[in-house]
Amino acid sequence: MADGPEEGRRPHGELVGKVLTALWAADQPLTPRQVRSAVGPELARTTVATILARLHEQGKVVRSRAADRGFAYAAADDAAGLAAGRMRRELDREPQRGLVLERFVSSLPAEDGELLRRLLLAAGHG
């Protein structure tokens, strides 16, 4: 029994990223078959369907009925929105929010710190 991933298999996160990228690039919701075609036809249909179902359960994609009685999927948010959501969830898990925010802000390059200051002022937070 091997300890690592099987040779030739892509990490799950890479596949999820490719699926989301295909959805972001589309101008309309895509069926699993269309996603599979965009991501890589060498993937099993069930793999793509499973990834889409899990992304839907996580709220990262929305789905609607397709003409063929199946579903068509679209990204619920863009890449920046998903990254912001991950940052917010990480912060929500931390009991020492102030310390985490302090360390985060102090680690930013000066130009990012200035951008953050402007964004906070524009949002009415300072």
Short mmCIF file of C-alpha atoms in Angstrom, two decimals:
data_model
loop_
_atom_site.label_atom_id
_atom_site.label_comp_id
_atom_site.label_asym_id
_atom_site.label_seq_id
_atom_site.Cartn_x
_atom_site.Cartn_y
_atom_site.Cartn_z
CA MET A 1 0.00 0.00 0.00
CA ALA A 2 1.51 3.33 -1.04
CA ASP A 3 1.80 6.24 1.37
CA GLY A 4 1.48 9.00 -1.25
CA PRO A 5 -0.98 9.76 -3.99
CA GLU A 6 -1.08 7.39 -6.90
CA GLU A 7 1.19 8.29 -9.76
CA GLY A 8 -0.57 10.50 -12.29
CA ARG A 9 -3.33 11.57 -9.91
CA ARG A 10 -3.80 15.27 -9.34
CA PRO A 11 -4.31 16.61 -5.83
CA HIS A 12 -7.98 17.23 -4.98
CA GLY A 13 -7.38 20.97 -4.44
CA GLU A 14 -5.95 21.27 -7.93
CA LEU A 15 -9.05 19.68 -9.45
CA VAL A 16 -11.35 21.92 -7.42
CA GLY A 17 -9.36 24.94 -8.61
CA LYS A 18 -9.68 23.83 -12.21
CA VAL A 19 -13.42 23.31 -11.85
CA LEU A 20 -13.88 26.77 -10.32
CA THR A 21 -11.69 28.33 -13.01
CA ALA A 22 -13.86 26.74 -15.71
CA LEU A 23 -17.00 28.09 -14.04
CA TRP A 24 -15.53 31.60 -13.68
CA ALA A 25 -14.56 31.63 -17.35
CA ALA A 26 -18.03 30.61 -18.52
CA ASP A 27 -20.67 33.15 -19.45
CA GLN A 28 -23.45 30.81 -18.33
CA PRO A 29 -23.91 27.88 -15.94
CA LEU A 30 -22.20 24.67 -17.07
CA THR A 31 -23.37 21.08 -16.90
CA PRO A 32 -20.98 18.51 -15.43
CA ARG A 33 -20.29 17.30 -18.98
CA GLN A 34 -19.29 20.85 -20.03
CA VAL A 35 -17.11 21.26 -16.94
CA ARG A 36 -15.44 17.92 -17.65
CA SER A 37 -14.74 19.01 -21.22
CA ALA A 38 -13.19 22.29 -20.01
CA VAL A 39 -11.18 20.76 -17.16
CA GLY A 40 -9.96 17.59 -18.78
CA PRO A 41 -11.87 14.89 -20.56
CA GLU A 42 -9.56 12.29 -19.03
CA LEU A 43 -11.38 12.79 -15.72
CA ALA A 44 -14.16 10.42 -14.84
CA ARG A 45 -17.65 11.87 -15.11
CA THR A 46 -18.31 10.83 -11.53
CA THR A 47 -15.23 12.72 -10.31
CA VAL A 48 -16.48 15.97 -11.83
CA ALA A 49 -20.02 15.36 -10.55
CA THR A 50 -18.71 14.68 -7.04
CA ILE A 51 -16.58 17.83 -7.00
CA LEU A 52 -19.53 19.93 -8.19
CA ALA A 53 -21.86 18.38 -5.59
CA ARG A 54 -19.37 19.07 -2.79
CA LEU A 55 -18.82 22.64 -3.97
CA HIS A 56 -22.59 23.10 -3.97
CA GLU A 57 -22.85 21.74 -0.41
CA GLN A 58 -20.14 24.21 0.63
CA GLY A 59 -21.99 27.11 -0.98
CA LYS A 60 -19.18 27.75 -3.47
CA VAL A 61 -21.37 27.02 -6.49
CA VAL A 62 -25.05 27.42 -7.22
CA ARG A 63 -27.00 25.03 -9.37
CA SER A 64 -30.10 25.19 -11.49
CA ARG A 65 -32.02 22.63 -13.49
CA ALA A 66 -30.55 21.97 -16.91
CA ALA A 67 -32.54 21.08 -20.01
CA ASP A 68 -31.57 17.40 -19.67
CA ARG A 69 -33.10 17.05 -16.16
CA GLY A 70 -29.64 17.32 -14.63
CA PHE A 71 -28.05 20.39 -13.11
CA ALA A 72 -26.01 23.27 -14.45
CA TYR A 73 -23.54 24.97 -12.12
CA ALA A 74 -22.17 28.48 -11.72
CA ALA A 75 -19.66 29.89 -9.26
CA ALA A 76 -21.34 31.57 -6.30
CA ASP A 77 -18.54 34.12 -6.03
CA ASP A 78 -15.37 35.17 -7.82
CA ALA A 79 -11.87 34.15 -6.74
CA ALA A 80 -11.41 37.24 -4.55
CA GLY A 81 -14.71 36.60 -2.79
CA LEU A 82 -13.78 32.99 -2.07
CA ALA A 83 -10.38 34.06 -0.70
CA ALA A 84 -12.07 36.68 1.51
CA GLY A 85 -14.44 34.01 2.79
CA ARG A 86 -11.53 31.72 3.69
CA MET A 87 -9.82 34.58 5.53
CA ARG A 88 -13.02 35.40 7.45
CA ARG A 89 -13.56 31.72 8.42
CA GLU A 90 -9.98 31.45 9.69
CA LEU A 91 -10.44 34.60 11.75
CA ASP A 92 -13.75 33.30 13.12
CA ARG A 93 -12.01 30.12 14.36
CA GLU A 94 -9.44 32.06 16.35
CA PRO A 95 -10.35 33.08 19.92
CA GLN A 96 -7.65 35.79 19.92
CA ARG A 97 -9.01 37.77 16.97
CA GLY A 98 -7.27 40.99 17.98
CA LEU A 99 -3.89 39.31 18.15
CA VAL A 100 -4.40 37.59 14.80
CA LEU A 101 -5.43 40.86 13.15
CA GLU A 102 -2.51 42.69 14.76
CA ARG A 103 -0.02 40.09 13.49
CA PHE A 104 -1.61 40.09 10.04
CA VAL A 105 -1.53 43.87 9.70
CA SER A 106 2.03 44.13 11.03
CA SER A 107 3.18 41.55 8.47
CA LEU A 108 1.79 43.46 5.48
CA PRO A 109 4.08 45.34 3.12
CA ALA A 110 3.67 49.12 3.46
CA GLU A 111 1.64 49.45 0.25
CA ASP A 112 -0.83 46.75 1.37
CA GLY A 113 -1.12 48.39 4.79
CA GLU A 114 -1.92 51.70 3.12
CA LEU A 115 -4.48 50.04 0.86
CA LEU A 116 -6.11 48.38 3.86
CA ARG A 117 -6.25 51.75 5.67
CA ARG A 118 -7.94 53.38 2.65
CA LEU A 119 -10.42 50.51 2.34
CA LEU A 120 -11.31 50.72 6.03
CA LEU A 121 -11.82 54.50 5.76
CA ALA A 122 -13.99 54.09 2.66
CA ALA A 123 -16.09 51.47 4.46
CA GLY A 124 -16.58 53.83 7.41
CA HIS A 125 -14.38 51.84 9.81
CA GLY A 126 -11.98 54.51 10.92
#
